[in-house]
Every structure is written in structure tokens, then in C-alpha cells.
PDB file of C-alpha atoms and ligand atoms in Angstrom:
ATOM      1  CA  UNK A   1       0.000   0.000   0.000  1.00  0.00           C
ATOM      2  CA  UNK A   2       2.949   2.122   0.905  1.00  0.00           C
ATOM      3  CA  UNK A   3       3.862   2.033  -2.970  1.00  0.00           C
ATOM      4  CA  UNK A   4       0.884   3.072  -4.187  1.00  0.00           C
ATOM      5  CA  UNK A   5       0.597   6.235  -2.038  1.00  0.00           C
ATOM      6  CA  UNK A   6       3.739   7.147  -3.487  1.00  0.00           C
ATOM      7  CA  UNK A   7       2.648   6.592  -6.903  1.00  0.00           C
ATOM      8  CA  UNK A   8      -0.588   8.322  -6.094  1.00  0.00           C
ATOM      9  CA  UNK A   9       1.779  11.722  -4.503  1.00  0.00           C
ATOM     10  CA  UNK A  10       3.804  11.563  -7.476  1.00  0.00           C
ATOM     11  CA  UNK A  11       0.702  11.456  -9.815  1.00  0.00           C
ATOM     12  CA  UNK A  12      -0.749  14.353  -8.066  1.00  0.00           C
ATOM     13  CA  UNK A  13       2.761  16.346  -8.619  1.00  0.00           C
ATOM     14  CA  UNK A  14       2.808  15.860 -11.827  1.00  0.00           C
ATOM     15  CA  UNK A  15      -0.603  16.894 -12.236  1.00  0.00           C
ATOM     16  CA  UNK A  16      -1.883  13.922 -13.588  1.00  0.00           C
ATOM     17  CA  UNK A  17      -5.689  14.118 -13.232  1.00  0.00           C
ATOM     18  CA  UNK A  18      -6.728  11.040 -14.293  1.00  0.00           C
ATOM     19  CA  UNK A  19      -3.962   8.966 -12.335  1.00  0.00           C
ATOM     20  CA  UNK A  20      -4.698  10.311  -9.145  1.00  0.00           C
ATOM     21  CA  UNK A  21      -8.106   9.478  -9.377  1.00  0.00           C
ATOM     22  CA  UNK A  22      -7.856   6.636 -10.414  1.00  0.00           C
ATOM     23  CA  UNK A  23      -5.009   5.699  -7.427  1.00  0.00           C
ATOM     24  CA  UNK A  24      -6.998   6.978  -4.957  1.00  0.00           C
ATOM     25  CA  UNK A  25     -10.105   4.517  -6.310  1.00  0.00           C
ATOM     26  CA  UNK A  26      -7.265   1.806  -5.940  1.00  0.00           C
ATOM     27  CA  UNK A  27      -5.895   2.638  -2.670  1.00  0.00           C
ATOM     28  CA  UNK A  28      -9.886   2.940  -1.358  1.00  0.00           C
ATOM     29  CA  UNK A  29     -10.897  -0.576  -2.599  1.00  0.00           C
ATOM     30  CA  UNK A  30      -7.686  -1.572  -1.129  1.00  0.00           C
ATOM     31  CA  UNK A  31      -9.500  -0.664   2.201  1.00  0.00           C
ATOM     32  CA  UNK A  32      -7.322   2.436   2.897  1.00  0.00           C
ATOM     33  CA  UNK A  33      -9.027   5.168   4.865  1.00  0.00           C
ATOM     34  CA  UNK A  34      -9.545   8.746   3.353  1.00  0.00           C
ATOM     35  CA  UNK A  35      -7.804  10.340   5.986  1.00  0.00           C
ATOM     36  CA  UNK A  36      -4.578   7.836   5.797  1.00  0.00           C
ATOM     37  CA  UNK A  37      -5.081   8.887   2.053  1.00  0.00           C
ATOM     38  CA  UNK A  38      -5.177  12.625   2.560  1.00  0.00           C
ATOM     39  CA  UNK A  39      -2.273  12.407   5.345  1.00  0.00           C
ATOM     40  CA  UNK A  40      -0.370  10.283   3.598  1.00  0.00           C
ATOM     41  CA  UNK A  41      -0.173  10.941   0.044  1.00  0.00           C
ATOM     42  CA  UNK A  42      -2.498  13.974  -0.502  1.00  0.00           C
ATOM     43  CA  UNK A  43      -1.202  16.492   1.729  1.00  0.00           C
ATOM     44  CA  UNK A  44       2.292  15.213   1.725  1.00  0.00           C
ATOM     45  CA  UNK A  45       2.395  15.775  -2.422  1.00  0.00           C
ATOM     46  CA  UNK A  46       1.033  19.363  -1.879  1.00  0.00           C
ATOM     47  CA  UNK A  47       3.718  20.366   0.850  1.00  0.00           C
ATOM     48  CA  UNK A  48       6.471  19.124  -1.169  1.00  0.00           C
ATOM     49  CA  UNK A  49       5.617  20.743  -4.033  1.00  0.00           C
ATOM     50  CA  UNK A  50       4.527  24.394  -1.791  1.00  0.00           C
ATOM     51  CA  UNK A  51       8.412  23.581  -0.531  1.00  0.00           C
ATOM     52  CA  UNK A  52      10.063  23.305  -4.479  1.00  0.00           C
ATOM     53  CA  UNK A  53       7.813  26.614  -5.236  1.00  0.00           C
ATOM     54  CA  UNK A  54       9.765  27.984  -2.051  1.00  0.00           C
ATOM     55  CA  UNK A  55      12.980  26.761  -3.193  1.00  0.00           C
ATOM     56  CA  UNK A  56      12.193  28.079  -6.619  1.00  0.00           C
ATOM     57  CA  UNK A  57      12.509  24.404  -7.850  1.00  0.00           C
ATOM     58  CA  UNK A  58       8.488  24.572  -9.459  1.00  0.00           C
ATOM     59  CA  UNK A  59       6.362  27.695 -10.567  1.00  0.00           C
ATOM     60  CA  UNK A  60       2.523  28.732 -10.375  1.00  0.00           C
ATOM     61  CA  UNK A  61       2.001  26.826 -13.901  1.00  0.00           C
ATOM     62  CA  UNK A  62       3.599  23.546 -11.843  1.00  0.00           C
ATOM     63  CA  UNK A  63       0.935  24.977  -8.377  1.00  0.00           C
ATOM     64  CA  UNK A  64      -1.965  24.564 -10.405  1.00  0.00           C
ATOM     65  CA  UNK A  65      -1.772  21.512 -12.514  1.00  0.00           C
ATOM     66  CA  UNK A  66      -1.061  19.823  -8.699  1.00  0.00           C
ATOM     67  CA  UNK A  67      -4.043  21.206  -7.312  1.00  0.00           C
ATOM     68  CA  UNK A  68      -6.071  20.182  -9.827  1.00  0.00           C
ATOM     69  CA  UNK A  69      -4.892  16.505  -9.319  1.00  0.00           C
ATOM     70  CA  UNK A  70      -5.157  17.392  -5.981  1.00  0.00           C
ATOM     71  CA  UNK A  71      -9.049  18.241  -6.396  1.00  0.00           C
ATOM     72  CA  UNK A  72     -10.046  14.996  -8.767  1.00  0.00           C
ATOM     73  CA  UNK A  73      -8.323  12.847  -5.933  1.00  0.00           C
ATOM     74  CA  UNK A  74     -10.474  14.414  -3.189  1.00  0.00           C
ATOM     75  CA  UNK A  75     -13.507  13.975  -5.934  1.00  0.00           C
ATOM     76  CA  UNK A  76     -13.260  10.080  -5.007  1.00  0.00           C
ATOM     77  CA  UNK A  77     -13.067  10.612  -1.536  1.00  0.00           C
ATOM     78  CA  UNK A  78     -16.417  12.247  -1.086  1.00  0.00           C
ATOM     79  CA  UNK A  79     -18.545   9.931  -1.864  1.00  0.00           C
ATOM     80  CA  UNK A  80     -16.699   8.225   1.558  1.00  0.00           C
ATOM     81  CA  UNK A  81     -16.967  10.853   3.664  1.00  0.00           C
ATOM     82  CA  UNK A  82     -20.464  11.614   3.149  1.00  0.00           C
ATOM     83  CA  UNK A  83     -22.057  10.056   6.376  1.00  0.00           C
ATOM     84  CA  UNK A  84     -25.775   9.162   7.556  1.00  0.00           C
ATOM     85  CA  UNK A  85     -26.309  11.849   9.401  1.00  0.00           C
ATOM     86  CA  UNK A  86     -27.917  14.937   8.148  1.00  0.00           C
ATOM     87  CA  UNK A  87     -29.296  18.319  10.155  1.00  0.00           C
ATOM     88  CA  UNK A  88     -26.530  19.216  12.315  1.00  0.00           C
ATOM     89  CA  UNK A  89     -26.672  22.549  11.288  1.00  0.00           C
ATOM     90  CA  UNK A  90     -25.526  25.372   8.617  1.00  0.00           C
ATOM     91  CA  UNK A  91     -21.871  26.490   8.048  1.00  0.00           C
ATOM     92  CA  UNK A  92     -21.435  29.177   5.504  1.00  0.00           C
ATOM     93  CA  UNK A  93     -17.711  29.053   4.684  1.00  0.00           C
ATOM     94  CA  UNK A  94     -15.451  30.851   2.424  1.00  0.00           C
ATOM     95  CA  UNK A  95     -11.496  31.493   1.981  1.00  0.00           C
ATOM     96  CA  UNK A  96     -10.858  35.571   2.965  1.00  0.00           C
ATOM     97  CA  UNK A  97     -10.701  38.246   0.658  1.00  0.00           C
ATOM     98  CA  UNK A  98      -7.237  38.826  -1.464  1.00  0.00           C
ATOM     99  CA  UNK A  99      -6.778  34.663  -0.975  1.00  0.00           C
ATOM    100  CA  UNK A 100      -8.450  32.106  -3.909  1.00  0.00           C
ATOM    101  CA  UNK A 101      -6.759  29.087  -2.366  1.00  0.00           C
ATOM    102  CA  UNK A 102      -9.533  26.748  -2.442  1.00  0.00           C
ATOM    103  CA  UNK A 103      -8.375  23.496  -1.816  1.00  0.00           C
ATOM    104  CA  UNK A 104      -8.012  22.962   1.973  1.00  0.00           C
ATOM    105  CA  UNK A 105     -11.745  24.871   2.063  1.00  0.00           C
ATOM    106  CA  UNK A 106     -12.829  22.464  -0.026  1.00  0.00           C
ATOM    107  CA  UNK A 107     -11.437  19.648   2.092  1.00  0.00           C
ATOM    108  CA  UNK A 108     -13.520  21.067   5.255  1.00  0.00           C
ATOM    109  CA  UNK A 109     -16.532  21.645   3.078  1.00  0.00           C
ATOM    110  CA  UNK A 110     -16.754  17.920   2.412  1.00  0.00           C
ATOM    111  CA  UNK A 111     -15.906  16.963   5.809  1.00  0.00           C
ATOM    112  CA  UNK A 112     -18.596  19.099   7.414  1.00  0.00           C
ATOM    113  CA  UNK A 113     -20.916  17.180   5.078  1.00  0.00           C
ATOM    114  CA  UNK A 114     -20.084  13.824   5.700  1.00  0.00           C
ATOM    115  CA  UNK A 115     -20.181  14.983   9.378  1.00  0.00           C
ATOM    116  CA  UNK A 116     -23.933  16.017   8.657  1.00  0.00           C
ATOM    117  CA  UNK A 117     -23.810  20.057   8.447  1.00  0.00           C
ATOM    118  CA  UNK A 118     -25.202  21.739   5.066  1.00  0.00           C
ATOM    119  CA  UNK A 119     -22.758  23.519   4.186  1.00  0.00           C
ATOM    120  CA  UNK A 120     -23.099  26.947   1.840  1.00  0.00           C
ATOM    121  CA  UNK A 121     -19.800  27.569   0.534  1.00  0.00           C
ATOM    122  CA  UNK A 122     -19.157  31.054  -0.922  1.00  0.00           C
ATOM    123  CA  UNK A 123     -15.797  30.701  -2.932  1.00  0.00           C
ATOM    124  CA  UNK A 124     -12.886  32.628  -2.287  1.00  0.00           C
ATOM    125  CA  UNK A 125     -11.540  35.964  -2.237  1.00  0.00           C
ATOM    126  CA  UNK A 126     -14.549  36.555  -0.507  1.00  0.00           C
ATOM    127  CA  UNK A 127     -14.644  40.203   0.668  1.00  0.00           C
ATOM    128  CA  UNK A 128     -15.778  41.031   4.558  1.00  0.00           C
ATOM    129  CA  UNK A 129     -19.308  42.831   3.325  1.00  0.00           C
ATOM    130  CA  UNK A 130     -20.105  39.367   1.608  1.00  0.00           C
ATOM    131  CA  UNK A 131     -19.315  37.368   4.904  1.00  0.00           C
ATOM    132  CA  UNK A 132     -21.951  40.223   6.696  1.00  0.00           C
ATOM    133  CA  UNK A 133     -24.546  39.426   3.776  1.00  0.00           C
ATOM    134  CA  UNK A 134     -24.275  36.042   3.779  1.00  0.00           C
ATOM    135  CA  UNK A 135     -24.613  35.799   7.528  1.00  0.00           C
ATOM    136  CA  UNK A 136     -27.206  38.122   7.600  1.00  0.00           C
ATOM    137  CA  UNK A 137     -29.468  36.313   5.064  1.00  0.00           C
ATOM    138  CA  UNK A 138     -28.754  33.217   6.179  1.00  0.00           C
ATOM    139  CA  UNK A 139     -27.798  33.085  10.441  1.00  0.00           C
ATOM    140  CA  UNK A 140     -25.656  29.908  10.021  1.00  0.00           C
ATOM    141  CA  UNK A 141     -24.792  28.011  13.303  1.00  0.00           C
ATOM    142  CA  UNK A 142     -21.564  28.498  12.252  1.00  0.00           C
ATOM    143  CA  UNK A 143     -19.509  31.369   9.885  1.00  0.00           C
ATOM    144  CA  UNK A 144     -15.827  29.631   8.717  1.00  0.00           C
ATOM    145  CA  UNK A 145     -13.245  31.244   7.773  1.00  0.00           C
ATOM    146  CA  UNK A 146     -10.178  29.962   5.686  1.00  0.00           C
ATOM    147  CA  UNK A 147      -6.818  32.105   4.669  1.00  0.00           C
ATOM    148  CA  UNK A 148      -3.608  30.523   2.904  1.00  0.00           C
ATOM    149  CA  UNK A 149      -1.282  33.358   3.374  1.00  0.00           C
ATOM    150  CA  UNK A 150       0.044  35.104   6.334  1.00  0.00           C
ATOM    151  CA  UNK A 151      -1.355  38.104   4.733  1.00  0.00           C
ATOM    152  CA  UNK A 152      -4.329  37.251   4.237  1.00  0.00           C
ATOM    153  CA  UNK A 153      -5.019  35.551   7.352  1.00  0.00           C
ATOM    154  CA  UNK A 154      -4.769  39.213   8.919  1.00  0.00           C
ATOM    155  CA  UNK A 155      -8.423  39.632   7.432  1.00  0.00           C
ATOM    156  CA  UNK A 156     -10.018  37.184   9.405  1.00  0.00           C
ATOM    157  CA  UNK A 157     -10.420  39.361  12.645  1.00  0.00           C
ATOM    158  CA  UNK A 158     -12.154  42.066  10.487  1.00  0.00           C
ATOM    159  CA  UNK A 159     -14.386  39.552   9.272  1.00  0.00           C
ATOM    160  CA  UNK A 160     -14.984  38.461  12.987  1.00  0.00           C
ATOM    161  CA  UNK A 161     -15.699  42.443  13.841  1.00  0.00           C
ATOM    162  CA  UNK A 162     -18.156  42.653  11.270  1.00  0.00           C
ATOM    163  CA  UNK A 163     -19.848  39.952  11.529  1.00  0.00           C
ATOM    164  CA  UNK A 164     -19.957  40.266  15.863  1.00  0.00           C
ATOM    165  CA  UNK A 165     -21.519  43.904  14.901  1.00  0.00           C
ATOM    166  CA  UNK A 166     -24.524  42.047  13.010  1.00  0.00           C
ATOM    167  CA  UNK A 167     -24.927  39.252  16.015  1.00  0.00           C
ATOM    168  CA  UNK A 168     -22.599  39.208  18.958  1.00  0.00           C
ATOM    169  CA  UNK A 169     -22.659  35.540  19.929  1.00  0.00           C
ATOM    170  CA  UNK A 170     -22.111  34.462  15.956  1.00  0.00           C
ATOM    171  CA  UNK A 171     -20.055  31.382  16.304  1.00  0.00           C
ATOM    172  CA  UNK A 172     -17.037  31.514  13.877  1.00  0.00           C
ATOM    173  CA  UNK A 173     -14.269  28.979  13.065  1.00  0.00           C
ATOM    174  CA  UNK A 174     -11.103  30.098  11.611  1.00  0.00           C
ATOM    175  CA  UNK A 175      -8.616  27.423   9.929  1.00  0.00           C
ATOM    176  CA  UNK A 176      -5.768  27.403   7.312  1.00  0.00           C
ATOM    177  CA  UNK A 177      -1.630  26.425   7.160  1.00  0.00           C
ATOM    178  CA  UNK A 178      -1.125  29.777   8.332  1.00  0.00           C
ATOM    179  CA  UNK A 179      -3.442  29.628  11.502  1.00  0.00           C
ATOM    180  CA  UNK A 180      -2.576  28.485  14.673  1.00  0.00           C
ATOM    181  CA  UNK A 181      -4.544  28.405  18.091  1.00  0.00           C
ATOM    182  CA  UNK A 182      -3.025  31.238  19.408  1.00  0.00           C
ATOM    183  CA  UNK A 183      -3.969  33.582  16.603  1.00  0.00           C
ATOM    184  CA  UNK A 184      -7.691  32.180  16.709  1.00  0.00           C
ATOM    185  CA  UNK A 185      -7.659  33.071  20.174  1.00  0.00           C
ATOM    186  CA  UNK A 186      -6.400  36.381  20.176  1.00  0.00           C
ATOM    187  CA  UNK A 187      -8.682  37.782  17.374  1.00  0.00           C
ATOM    188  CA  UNK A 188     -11.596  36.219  19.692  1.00  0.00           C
ATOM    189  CA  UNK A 189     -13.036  33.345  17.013  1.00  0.00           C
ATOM    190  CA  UNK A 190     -14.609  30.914  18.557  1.00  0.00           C
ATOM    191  CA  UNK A 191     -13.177  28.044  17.687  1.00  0.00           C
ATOM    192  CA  UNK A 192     -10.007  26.889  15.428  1.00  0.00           C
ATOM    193  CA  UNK A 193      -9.048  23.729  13.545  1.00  0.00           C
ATOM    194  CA  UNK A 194      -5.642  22.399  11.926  1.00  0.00           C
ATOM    195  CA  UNK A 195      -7.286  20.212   9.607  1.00  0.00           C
ATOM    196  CA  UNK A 196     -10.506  19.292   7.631  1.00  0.00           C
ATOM    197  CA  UNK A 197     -11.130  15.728   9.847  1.00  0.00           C
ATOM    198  CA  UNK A 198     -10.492  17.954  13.079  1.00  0.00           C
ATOM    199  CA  UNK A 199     -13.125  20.872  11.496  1.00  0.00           C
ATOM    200  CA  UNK A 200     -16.093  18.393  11.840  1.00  0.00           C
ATOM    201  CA  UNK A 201     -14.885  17.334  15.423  1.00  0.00           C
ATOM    202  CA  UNK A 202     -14.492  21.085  16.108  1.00  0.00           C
ATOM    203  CA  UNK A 203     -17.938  22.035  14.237  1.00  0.00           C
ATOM    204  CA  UNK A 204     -19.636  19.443  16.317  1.00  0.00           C
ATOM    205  CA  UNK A 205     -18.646  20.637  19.239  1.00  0.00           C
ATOM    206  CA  UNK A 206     -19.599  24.183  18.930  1.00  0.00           C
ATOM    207  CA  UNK A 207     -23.051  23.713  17.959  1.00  0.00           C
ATOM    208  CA  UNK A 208     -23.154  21.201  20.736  1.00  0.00           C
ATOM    209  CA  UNK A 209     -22.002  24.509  23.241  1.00  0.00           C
ATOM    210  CA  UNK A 210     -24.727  26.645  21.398  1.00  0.00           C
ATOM    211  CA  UNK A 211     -27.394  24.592  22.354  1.00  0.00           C
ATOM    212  CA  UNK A 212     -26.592  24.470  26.043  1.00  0.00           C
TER     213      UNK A 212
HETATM  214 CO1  B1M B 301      -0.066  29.119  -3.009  1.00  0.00          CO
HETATM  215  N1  B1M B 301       0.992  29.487  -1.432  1.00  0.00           N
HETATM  216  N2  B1M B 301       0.167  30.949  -3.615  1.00  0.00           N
HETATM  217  N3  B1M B 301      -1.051  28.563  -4.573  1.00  0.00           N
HETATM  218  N4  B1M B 301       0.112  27.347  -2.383  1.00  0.00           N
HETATM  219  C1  B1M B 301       1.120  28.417  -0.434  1.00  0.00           C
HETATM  220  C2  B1M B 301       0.018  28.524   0.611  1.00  0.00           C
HETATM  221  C3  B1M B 301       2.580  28.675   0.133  1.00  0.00           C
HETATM  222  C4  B1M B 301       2.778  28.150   1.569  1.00  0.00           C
HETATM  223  C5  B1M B 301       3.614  28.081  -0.859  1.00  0.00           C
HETATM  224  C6  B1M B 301       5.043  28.320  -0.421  1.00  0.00           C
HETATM  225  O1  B1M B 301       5.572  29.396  -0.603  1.00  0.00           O
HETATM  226  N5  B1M B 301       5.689  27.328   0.177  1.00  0.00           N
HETATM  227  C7  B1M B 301       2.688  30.244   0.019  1.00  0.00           C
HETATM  228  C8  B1M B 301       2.159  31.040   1.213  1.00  0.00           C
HETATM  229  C9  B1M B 301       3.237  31.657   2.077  1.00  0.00           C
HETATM  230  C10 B1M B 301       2.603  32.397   3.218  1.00  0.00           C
HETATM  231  O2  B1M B 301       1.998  33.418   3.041  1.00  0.00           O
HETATM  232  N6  B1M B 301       2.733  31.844   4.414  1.00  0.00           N
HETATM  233  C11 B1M B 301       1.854  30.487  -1.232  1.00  0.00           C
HETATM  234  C12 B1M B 301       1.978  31.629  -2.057  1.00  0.00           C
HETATM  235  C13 B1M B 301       3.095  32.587  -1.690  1.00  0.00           C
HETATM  236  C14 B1M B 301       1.128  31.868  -3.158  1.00  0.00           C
HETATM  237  C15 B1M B 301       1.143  33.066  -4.103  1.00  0.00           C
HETATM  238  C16 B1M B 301       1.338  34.442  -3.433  1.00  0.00           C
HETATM  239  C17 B1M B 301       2.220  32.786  -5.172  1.00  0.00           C
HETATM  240  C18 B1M B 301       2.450  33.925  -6.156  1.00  0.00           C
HETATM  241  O3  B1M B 301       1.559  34.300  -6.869  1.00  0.00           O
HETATM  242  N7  B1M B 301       3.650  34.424  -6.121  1.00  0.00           N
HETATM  243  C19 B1M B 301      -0.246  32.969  -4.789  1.00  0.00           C
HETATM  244  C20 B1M B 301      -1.329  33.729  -3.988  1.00  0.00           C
HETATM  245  C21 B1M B 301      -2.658  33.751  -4.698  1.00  0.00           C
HETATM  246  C22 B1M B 301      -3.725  34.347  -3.821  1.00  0.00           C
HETATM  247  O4  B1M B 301      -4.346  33.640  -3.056  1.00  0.00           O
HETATM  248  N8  B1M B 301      -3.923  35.660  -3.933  1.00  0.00           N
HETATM  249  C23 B1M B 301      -0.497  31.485  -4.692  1.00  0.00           C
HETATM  250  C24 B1M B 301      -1.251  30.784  -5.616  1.00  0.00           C
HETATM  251  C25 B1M B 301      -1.456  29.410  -5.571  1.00  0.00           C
HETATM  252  C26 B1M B 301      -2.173  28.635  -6.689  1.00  0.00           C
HETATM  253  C27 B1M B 301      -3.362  29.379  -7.288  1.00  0.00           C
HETATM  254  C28 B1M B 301      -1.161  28.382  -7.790  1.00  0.00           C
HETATM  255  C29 B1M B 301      -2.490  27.272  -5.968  1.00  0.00           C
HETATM  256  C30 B1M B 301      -3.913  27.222  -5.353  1.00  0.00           C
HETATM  257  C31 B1M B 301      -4.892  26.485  -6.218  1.00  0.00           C
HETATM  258  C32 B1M B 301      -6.193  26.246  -5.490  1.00  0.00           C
HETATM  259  O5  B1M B 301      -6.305  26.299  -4.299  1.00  0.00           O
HETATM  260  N9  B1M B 301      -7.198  25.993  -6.287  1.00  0.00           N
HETATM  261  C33 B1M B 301      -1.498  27.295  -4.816  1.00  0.00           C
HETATM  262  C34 B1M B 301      -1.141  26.142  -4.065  1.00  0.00           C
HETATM  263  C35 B1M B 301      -1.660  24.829  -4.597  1.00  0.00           C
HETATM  264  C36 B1M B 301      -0.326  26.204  -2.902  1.00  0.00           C
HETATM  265  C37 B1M B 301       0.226  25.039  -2.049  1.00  0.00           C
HETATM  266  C38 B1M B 301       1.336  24.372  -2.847  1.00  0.00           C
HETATM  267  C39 B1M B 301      -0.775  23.996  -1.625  1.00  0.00           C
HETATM  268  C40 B1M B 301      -2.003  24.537  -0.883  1.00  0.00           C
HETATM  269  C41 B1M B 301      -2.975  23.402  -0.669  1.00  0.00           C
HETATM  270  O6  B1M B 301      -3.910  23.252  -1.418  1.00  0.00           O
HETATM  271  N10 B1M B 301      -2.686  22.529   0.318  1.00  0.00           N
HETATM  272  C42 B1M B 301       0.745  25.803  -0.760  1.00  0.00           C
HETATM  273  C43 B1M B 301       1.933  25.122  -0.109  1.00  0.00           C
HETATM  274  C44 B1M B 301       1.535  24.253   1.062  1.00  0.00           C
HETATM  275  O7  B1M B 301       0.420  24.308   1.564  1.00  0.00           O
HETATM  276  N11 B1M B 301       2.442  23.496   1.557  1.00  0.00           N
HETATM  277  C45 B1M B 301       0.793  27.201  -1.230  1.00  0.00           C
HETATM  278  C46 B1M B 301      -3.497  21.325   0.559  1.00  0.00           C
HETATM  279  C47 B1M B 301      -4.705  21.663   1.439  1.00  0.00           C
HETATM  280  C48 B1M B 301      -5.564  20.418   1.656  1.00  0.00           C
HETATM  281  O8  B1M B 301      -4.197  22.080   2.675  1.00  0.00           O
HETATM  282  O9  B1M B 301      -5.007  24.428   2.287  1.00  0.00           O
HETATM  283  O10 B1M B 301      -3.538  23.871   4.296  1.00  0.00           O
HETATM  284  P1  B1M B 301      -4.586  23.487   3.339  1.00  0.00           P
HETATM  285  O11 B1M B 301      -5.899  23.151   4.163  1.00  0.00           O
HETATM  286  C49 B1M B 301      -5.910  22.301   5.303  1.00  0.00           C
HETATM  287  C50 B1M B 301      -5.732  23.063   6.630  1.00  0.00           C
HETATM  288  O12 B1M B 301      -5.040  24.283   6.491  1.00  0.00           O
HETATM  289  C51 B1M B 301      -7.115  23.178   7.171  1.00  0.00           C
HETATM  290  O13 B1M B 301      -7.777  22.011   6.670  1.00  0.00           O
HETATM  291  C52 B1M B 301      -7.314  21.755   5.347  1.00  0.00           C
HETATM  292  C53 B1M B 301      -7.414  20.284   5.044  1.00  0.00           C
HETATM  293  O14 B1M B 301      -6.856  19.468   6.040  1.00  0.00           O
HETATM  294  N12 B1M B 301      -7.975  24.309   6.854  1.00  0.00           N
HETATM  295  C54 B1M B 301      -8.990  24.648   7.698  1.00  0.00           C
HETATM  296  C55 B1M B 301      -8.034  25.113   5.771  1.00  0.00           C
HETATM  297  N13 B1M B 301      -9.049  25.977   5.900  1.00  0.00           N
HETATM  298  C56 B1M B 301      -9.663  25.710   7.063  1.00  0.00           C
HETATM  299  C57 B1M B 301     -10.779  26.296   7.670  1.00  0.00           C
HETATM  300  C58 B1M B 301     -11.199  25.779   8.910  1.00  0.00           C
HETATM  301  C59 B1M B 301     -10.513  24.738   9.533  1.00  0.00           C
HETATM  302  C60 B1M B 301      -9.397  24.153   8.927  1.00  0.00           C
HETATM  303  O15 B1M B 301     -12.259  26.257   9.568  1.00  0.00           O
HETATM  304  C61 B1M B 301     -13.161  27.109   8.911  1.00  0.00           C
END
């Protein structure tokens, strides 16, 4: 199995589509889990590749043919994730203004599902006014927030402002490589995640405090 996770990162480097779907169909009926999947082949293929764009060893062209292996992999996992349960609640979630990573949101969008939220996801580079609007129309149980850059996470506690000036106990869930507890905590969201498995767990838990 070990083998064909490394085929399956290497596919998804080289940005072939196809193969990576079709790897992570393999590695599935070979009873792996999606999360072994994601930790173990998935993520690692994206980090290594984030690190040769550091080391100026790939470019954006190299970025995006990745991530869209990256997104037909994840394709096969959802059918997996999706659980039983339904009507735990509505998350709007979106990636912060100035960011269009996608791919981790995506990742917690389909967790949150197969965890038994509805989900309304409203895309990236998603400007604070259209978090208000959203929230506003809709009064999710929960608002989450996703940033890929260390610039862009710096939106996130105007987003939490604005939103806390439309309803002061709106529950919101911050997450992204960038984010780390501490910084959740000291721009006051209420709850933060280092992963899309962990978002569910976290997501669970603070509707489970809301209705106490
Ligand atoms: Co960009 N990029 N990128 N990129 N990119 C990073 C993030 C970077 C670390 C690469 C590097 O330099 N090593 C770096 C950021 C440095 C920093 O600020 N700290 C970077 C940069 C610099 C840039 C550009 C500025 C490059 C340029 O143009 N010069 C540019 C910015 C564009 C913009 O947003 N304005 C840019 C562009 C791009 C692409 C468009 C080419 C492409 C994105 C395609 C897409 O998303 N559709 C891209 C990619 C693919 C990456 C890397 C390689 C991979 C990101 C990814 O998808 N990871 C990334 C390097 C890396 O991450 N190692 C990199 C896999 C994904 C599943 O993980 O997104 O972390 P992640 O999500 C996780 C957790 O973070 C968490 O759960 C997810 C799943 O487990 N999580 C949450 C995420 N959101 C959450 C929300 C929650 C809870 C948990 O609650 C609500």
C-alpha cells in the first residue's frame, strides 16, 4: 500500500488528473481510509511541491496543474466521507478576501458534510461585506473562515468584527496552514481547527455549546 501512495503523490505532482483518481479509487478498494489517504499521500504531495515553489525548484504553472490533481483525488473521496447523518446545522464558509486558495476549504466543506452540516460555501476571495450578507441572510450556526497566506489571514479578525456587529454571539471557526490556536484566540473566534477531519470534530462541538 505504501507504494501506491507514493505513486498516487507523485501522480498528483505531476498533475496527472486522471492517475490520481484513479489511485486513490485503488488505494480505497484496497480498504485504505480517506484520511490515511489525505495524510499520507495527498497532503504530503502538496507540501512538497509548496516547498520546491519555495525553493524556486516549481512555478505557479507547476501549483496549479497539482491542485487540480489534488481536487479529482479528493472527488473520489467524497462519496466516503459523506455520512448518515444529516441536520446538524448550517456552516457558511469561504477562503478571505485577497486569498483564492480553495483546496483545503474544499477539504472542510466535504468533511462538514459527511459529518452532517449543510454547508453553503461562498468561494474565495470573498470580501468582509459578503461574509456580513451572507450571515445576515442566512444566520448559520456556524460562519468559517479559511486564509492561505500570512497576509491574508490578517483579514479574518475584520471579518470576525463585522460579523460580531450584526450578532454578537455568531459562532465563527477560523482554519488554514497559516493559523494556529493562538492567533484564533487572540482575534476572539470561537473556535479553530488544523485540519478538515479535526473541522467536523471542532464544528460538532460548537453547535453542541450553542445549544446548552
Ligand atoms: Co499558493 N501558497 N500561492 N497557490 N500554495 C502556499 C500557501 C505557500 C505556503 C507556498 C510556499 O511558498 N511554500 C505560500 C504562502 C506563504 C505564506 O503566506 N505563508 C503560497 C503563495 C506565496 C502563493 C502566491 C502568493 C504565489 C504567487 O503568486 N507568487 C499565490 C497567492 C494567490 C492568492 O491567493 N492571492 C499562490 C497561488 C497558488 C495557486 C493558485 C497556484 C495554488 C492554489 C490552487 C487552489 O487552491 N485551487 C497554490 C497552491 C496549490 C499552494 C500550495 C502548494 C498547496 C495549498 C494546498 O492546497 N494545500 C501551498 C503550499 C503548502 O500548503 N504546503 C501554497 C493542501 C490543502 C488540503 O491544505 O489548504 O492547508 P490546506 O488546508 C488544510 C488546513 O489548512 C485546514 O484544513 C485543510 C485540510 O486538512 N484548513 C482549515 C483550511 N481551511 C480551514 C478552515 C477551517 C478549519 C481548517 O475552519 C473554517
Amino acid at each position: 500500500m505504501s507504494e501506491l501512495l507514493e505513486r498516487l503523490k507523485q501522480a498528483v505532482m505531476a498533475g496527472e488528473e486522471e492517475e490520481a483518481a484513479s489511485l486513490v479509487r485503488e488505494a480505497l478498494e484496497g480498504g485504505l481510509e480517506p484520511r490515511e489517504i489525505m495524510d499520507k499521500a495527498l497532503m504530503p504531495a502538496m507540501e512538497e511541491i509548496g516547498e520546491r515553489f519555495s525553493r524556486n525548484e516549481a512555478f505557479i504553472p507547476e501549483l496549479i496543474v497539482a491542485a487540480s490533481a489534488m481536487e479529482k483525488g479528493m472527488e473520489e473521496l467524497k462519496p466516503v466521507l459523506s455520512g448518515e447523518d444529516k441536520g446538524r446545522g448550517l456552516v457558511i464558509l469561504g477562503t478571505v478576501y485577497g486569498d483564492i486558495h480553495s483546496i483545503g476549504k474544499n477539504l472542510v466543506r466535504m468533511c462538514l458534510e459527511g459529518a452532517g452540516f449543510e454547508v453553503l460555501d461562498i468561494g474565495e476571495d470573498v470580501r468582509t461585506e459578503r461574509f456580513v450578507e451572507a450571515y445576515r441572510e442566512h444566520r448559520p450556526d456556524i460562519l468559517g473562515l479559511s486564509a492561505l497566506l500570512s497576509s491574508t489571514m490578517q483579514r479574518m479578525p475584520e471579518v470576525i468584527q463585522a460579523v460580531r456587529a450584526e450578532d454578537p454571539s455568531a459562532v465563527i471557526m477560523v482554519g488554514g496552514a497559516p493559523v494556529t490556536q493562538e492567533f484564533a484566540d487572540r482575534i476572539g473566534a470561537s473556535g479553530y481547527a488544523p485540519n478538515a477531519f479535526e473541522a467536523a470534530v471542532k464544528a460538532k462541538e460548537l453547535v453542541a455549546g450553542k445549544s446548552r
